[in-house]
């Protein structure tokens, strides 16, 4: 990683309508700016329709060596929301506490529908992959949750030792 950098990140906005030009991507730029504020060198947002293009974008990002890949969108209950299924195909293993924390943060802000997000998080190769919901507010809130641990997760994927805190284990 570059000196003073938290690492590299790619933001992938998943939206059938935005990728078709029906409307603009309002949440991808929020995720990009949020990750930049955490010290990441960020590419994107890459705009793709849901389904197989998501899996292809994730596989390409992992092959390119991004430290972090964040998708936004495609995590709901609609039959067209396939991002979690395509993400699962790419992950080597899941980190279930991350999407649990993202959903809990939404509920804590009074957004009861946050529990309906089926987003996943996990590791593919040496990349940390996270699915965020597609609304601008949920994307902003999701990045706020990631702020608490993302640099540490990337460090662990690069073999850094656990920092000792308060005489821990």
mmCIF file of C-alpha atoms in Angstrom:
data_model
loop_
_atom_site.group_PDB
_atom_site.id
_atom_site.type_symbol
_atom_site.label_atom_id
_atom_site.label_comp_id
_atom_site.label_asym_id
_atom_site.label_seq_id
_atom_site.Cartn_x
_atom_site.Cartn_y
_atom_site.Cartn_z
ATOM 1 C CA UNK A 1 0.000 0.000 0.000
ATOM 2 C CA UNK A 2 1.117 3.528 -0.684
ATOM 3 C CA UNK A 3 2.466 5.526 2.229
ATOM 4 C CA UNK A 4 -0.430 7.182 4.072
ATOM 5 C CA UNK A 5 -3.004 5.247 2.083
ATOM 6 C CA UNK A 6 -5.560 2.866 3.532
ATOM 7 C CA UNK A 7 -5.409 0.943 0.240
ATOM 8 C CA UNK A 8 -7.239 0.762 -3.054
ATOM 9 C CA UNK A 9 -10.969 0.476 -3.549
ATOM 10 C CA UNK A 10 -13.461 0.067 -6.354
ATOM 11 C CA UNK A 11 -17.100 1.139 -6.091
ATOM 12 C CA UNK A 12 -19.603 -0.748 -8.246
ATOM 13 C CA UNK A 13 -23.100 0.684 -8.525
ATOM 14 C CA UNK A 14 -25.639 -2.013 -9.356
ATOM 15 C CA UNK A 15 -28.731 -0.642 -11.044
ATOM 16 C CA UNK A 16 -30.638 -1.843 -14.071
ATOM 17 C CA UNK A 17 -32.287 1.540 -14.598
ATOM 18 C CA UNK A 18 -29.259 3.764 -13.959
ATOM 19 C CA UNK A 19 -27.080 1.574 -16.188
ATOM 20 C CA UNK A 20 -29.729 1.962 -18.921
ATOM 21 C CA UNK A 21 -29.658 5.764 -18.529
ATOM 22 C CA UNK A 22 -33.168 6.051 -17.051
ATOM 23 C CA UNK A 23 -31.780 8.051 -14.106
ATOM 24 C CA UNK A 24 -28.458 9.022 -12.609
ATOM 25 C CA UNK A 25 -26.440 7.129 -10.033
ATOM 26 C CA UNK A 26 -26.912 9.069 -6.812
ATOM 27 C CA UNK A 27 -25.427 6.583 -4.330
ATOM 28 C CA UNK A 28 -22.183 5.514 -6.043
ATOM 29 C CA UNK A 29 -20.570 8.956 -5.725
ATOM 30 C CA UNK A 30 -21.493 8.998 -2.020
ATOM 31 C CA UNK A 31 -19.664 5.696 -1.492
ATOM 32 C CA UNK A 32 -16.655 6.916 -3.502
ATOM 33 C CA UNK A 33 -16.388 10.095 -1.431
ATOM 34 C CA UNK A 34 -16.875 8.183 1.819
ATOM 35 C CA UNK A 35 -14.086 5.720 1.026
ATOM 36 C CA UNK A 36 -11.795 8.557 -0.045
ATOM 37 C CA UNK A 37 -12.427 10.261 3.283
ATOM 38 C CA UNK A 38 -11.202 7.046 4.933
ATOM 39 C CA UNK A 39 -7.919 7.308 3.031
ATOM 40 C CA UNK A 40 -8.570 4.892 0.177
ATOM 41 C CA UNK A 41 -7.526 5.518 -3.416
ATOM 42 C CA UNK A 42 -10.906 4.910 -5.086
ATOM 43 C CA UNK A 43 -11.924 4.035 -8.627
ATOM 44 C CA UNK A 44 -15.495 4.210 -9.853
ATOM 45 C CA UNK A 45 -18.306 4.203 -9.532
ATOM 46 C CA UNK A 46 -18.506 1.521 -12.176
ATOM 47 C CA UNK A 47 -22.157 1.265 -13.218
ATOM 48 C CA UNK A 48 -23.479 -2.209 -14.074
ATOM 49 C CA UNK A 49 -26.897 -3.872 -14.376
ATOM 50 C CA UNK A 50 -27.746 -6.543 -11.823
ATOM 51 C CA UNK A 51 -27.071 -10.223 -12.425
ATOM 52 C CA UNK A 52 -24.060 -11.689 -14.211
ATOM 53 C CA UNK A 53 -22.408 -8.274 -14.829
ATOM 54 C CA UNK A 54 -22.062 -7.920 -11.046
ATOM 55 C CA UNK A 55 -20.201 -11.214 -10.768
ATOM 56 C CA UNK A 56 -17.982 -10.247 -13.706
ATOM 57 C CA UNK A 57 -17.179 -6.839 -12.175
ATOM 58 C CA UNK A 58 -16.345 -8.457 -8.821
ATOM 59 C CA UNK A 59 -14.108 -11.095 -10.387
ATOM 60 C CA UNK A 60 -12.311 -8.430 -12.442
ATOM 61 C CA UNK A 61 -11.814 -6.267 -9.330
ATOM 62 C CA UNK A 62 -10.386 -9.166 -7.325
ATOM 63 C CA UNK A 63 -8.082 -10.107 -10.217
ATOM 64 C CA UNK A 64 -6.950 -6.470 -10.428
ATOM 65 C CA UNK A 65 -5.945 -6.608 -6.753
ATOM 66 C CA UNK A 66 -8.274 -4.034 -5.221
ATOM 67 C CA UNK A 67 -8.100 -4.116 -1.424
ATOM 68 C CA UNK A 68 -11.779 -3.244 -1.082
ATOM 69 C CA UNK A 69 -14.717 -3.635 -3.454
ATOM 70 C CA UNK A 70 -18.001 -2.040 -2.410
ATOM 71 C CA UNK A 71 -21.186 -2.580 -4.359
ATOM 72 C CA UNK A 72 -24.262 -0.463 -3.809
ATOM 73 C CA UNK A 73 -27.671 -1.591 -4.979
ATOM 74 C CA UNK A 74 -29.285 -4.884 -5.886
ATOM 75 C CA UNK A 75 -29.678 -6.149 -2.323
ATOM 76 C CA UNK A 76 -33.457 -5.978 -1.929
ATOM 77 C CA UNK A 77 -36.264 -8.491 -2.324
ATOM 78 C CA UNK A 78 -37.126 -7.831 -5.970
ATOM 79 C CA UNK A 79 -36.725 -10.778 -8.343
ATOM 80 C CA UNK A 80 -34.217 -8.571 -10.197
ATOM 81 C CA UNK A 81 -32.056 -8.016 -7.086
ATOM 82 C CA UNK A 82 -29.352 -10.637 -7.627
ATOM 83 C CA UNK A 83 -26.281 -8.944 -6.169
ATOM 84 C CA UNK A 84 -26.009 -11.158 -3.042
ATOM 85 C CA UNK A 85 -26.249 -14.346 -5.093
ATOM 86 C CA UNK A 86 -23.620 -13.153 -7.573
ATOM 87 C CA UNK A 87 -21.390 -11.926 -4.752
ATOM 88 C CA UNK A 88 -21.586 -15.267 -2.944
ATOM 89 C CA UNK A 89 -20.216 -16.972 -6.083
ATOM 90 C CA UNK A 90 -17.075 -14.823 -5.860
ATOM 91 C CA UNK A 91 -16.389 -14.909 -2.109
ATOM 92 C CA UNK A 92 -13.959 -17.379 -0.588
ATOM 93 C CA UNK A 93 -15.667 -16.850 2.770
ATOM 94 C CA UNK A 94 -18.256 -14.549 4.301
ATOM 95 C CA UNK A 95 -17.869 -12.110 7.190
ATOM 96 C CA UNK A 96 -21.466 -12.026 8.465
ATOM 97 C CA UNK A 97 -20.939 -9.436 11.191
ATOM 98 C CA UNK A 98 -20.465 -6.668 8.628
ATOM 99 C CA UNK A 99 -23.879 -6.796 6.934
ATOM 100 C CA UNK A 100 -25.453 -7.432 10.341
ATOM 101 C CA UNK A 101 -23.880 -4.196 11.598
ATOM 102 C CA UNK A 102 -24.991 -2.295 8.481
ATOM 103 C CA UNK A 103 -28.588 -3.481 8.899
ATOM 104 C CA UNK A 104 -28.521 -2.727 12.644
ATOM 105 C CA UNK A 105 -27.262 0.799 11.985
ATOM 106 C CA UNK A 106 -30.182 1.397 9.632
ATOM 107 C CA UNK A 107 -32.694 0.134 12.158
ATOM 108 C CA UNK A 108 -31.087 2.295 14.875
ATOM 109 C CA UNK A 109 -31.698 5.325 12.647
ATOM 110 C CA UNK A 110 -35.391 4.423 12.449
ATOM 111 C CA UNK A 111 -35.309 2.743 9.033
ATOM 112 C CA UNK A 112 -37.235 -0.460 9.756
ATOM 113 C CA UNK A 113 -36.839 -1.645 6.149
ATOM 114 C CA UNK A 114 -33.050 -1.875 6.638
ATOM 115 C CA UNK A 115 -33.616 -5.464 7.790
ATOM 116 C CA UNK A 116 -34.751 -6.337 4.262
ATOM 117 C CA UNK A 117 -31.301 -5.772 2.748
ATOM 118 C CA UNK A 118 -29.733 -9.093 1.794
ATOM 119 C CA UNK A 119 -26.255 -7.637 1.338
ATOM 120 C CA UNK A 120 -23.201 -9.769 2.065
ATOM 121 C CA UNK A 121 -19.598 -9.110 3.023
ATOM 122 C CA UNK A 122 -16.586 -11.335 2.792
ATOM 123 C CA UNK A 123 -13.189 -12.043 1.365
ATOM 124 C CA UNK A 124 -12.295 -13.009 -2.196
ATOM 125 C CA UNK A 125 -8.581 -13.587 -2.636
ATOM 126 C CA UNK A 126 -7.070 -10.618 -0.793
ATOM 127 C CA UNK A 127 -10.018 -8.314 -1.465
ATOM 128 C CA UNK A 128 -12.638 -7.349 1.103
ATOM 129 C CA UNK A 129 -16.033 -7.230 -0.631
ATOM 130 C CA UNK A 130 -19.114 -5.498 0.795
ATOM 131 C CA UNK A 131 -22.647 -5.101 -0.588
ATOM 132 C CA UNK A 132 -24.425 -1.911 0.473
ATOM 133 C CA UNK A 133 -28.053 -1.019 -0.275
ATOM 134 C CA UNK A 134 -28.623 1.338 -3.167
ATOM 135 C CA UNK A 135 -30.393 4.306 -1.613
ATOM 136 C CA UNK A 136 -28.189 7.340 -1.006
ATOM 137 C CA UNK A 137 -28.986 7.366 2.718
ATOM 138 C CA UNK A 138 -28.245 3.671 3.143
ATOM 139 C CA UNK A 139 -25.010 4.033 1.174
ATOM 140 C CA UNK A 140 -23.913 6.920 3.413
ATOM 141 C CA UNK A 141 -24.862 5.005 6.561
ATOM 142 C CA UNK A 142 -23.116 1.867 5.292
ATOM 143 C CA UNK A 143 -19.860 3.717 4.709
ATOM 144 C CA UNK A 144 -20.128 5.137 8.234
ATOM 145 C CA UNK A 145 -20.261 1.573 9.571
ATOM 146 C CA UNK A 146 -17.279 0.555 7.422
ATOM 147 C CA UNK A 147 -15.271 3.490 8.791
ATOM 148 C CA UNK A 148 -14.897 1.724 12.124
ATOM 149 C CA UNK A 149 -13.002 -1.302 10.838
ATOM 150 C CA UNK A 150 -12.246 -1.250 7.113
ATOM 151 C CA UNK A 151 -8.574 -0.238 7.380
ATOM 152 C CA UNK A 152 -8.059 -2.924 10.038
ATOM 153 C CA UNK A 153 -9.700 -5.561 7.829
ATOM 154 C CA UNK A 154 -7.466 -4.609 4.901
ATOM 155 C CA UNK A 155 -4.433 -4.754 7.176
ATOM 156 C CA UNK A 156 -5.340 -8.251 8.291
ATOM 157 C CA UNK A 157 -5.745 -9.379 4.679
ATOM 158 C CA UNK A 158 -2.218 -8.092 4.068
ATOM 159 C CA UNK A 159 -0.863 -10.104 6.988
ATOM 160 C CA UNK A 160 -0.535 -7.352 9.547
ATOM 161 C CA UNK A 161 -0.664 -8.490 13.133
ATOM 162 C CA UNK A 162 -3.528 -7.648 15.458
ATOM 163 C CA UNK A 163 -2.936 -4.444 17.376
ATOM 164 C CA UNK A 164 -2.882 -5.033 21.107
ATOM 165 C CA UNK A 165 -5.454 -2.952 22.899
ATOM 166 C CA UNK A 166 -5.818 -2.696 26.623
ATOM 167 C CA UNK A 167 -3.759 -5.809 27.353
ATOM 168 C CA UNK A 168 -5.916 -8.004 25.097
ATOM 169 C CA UNK A 169 -5.110 -11.551 24.140
#
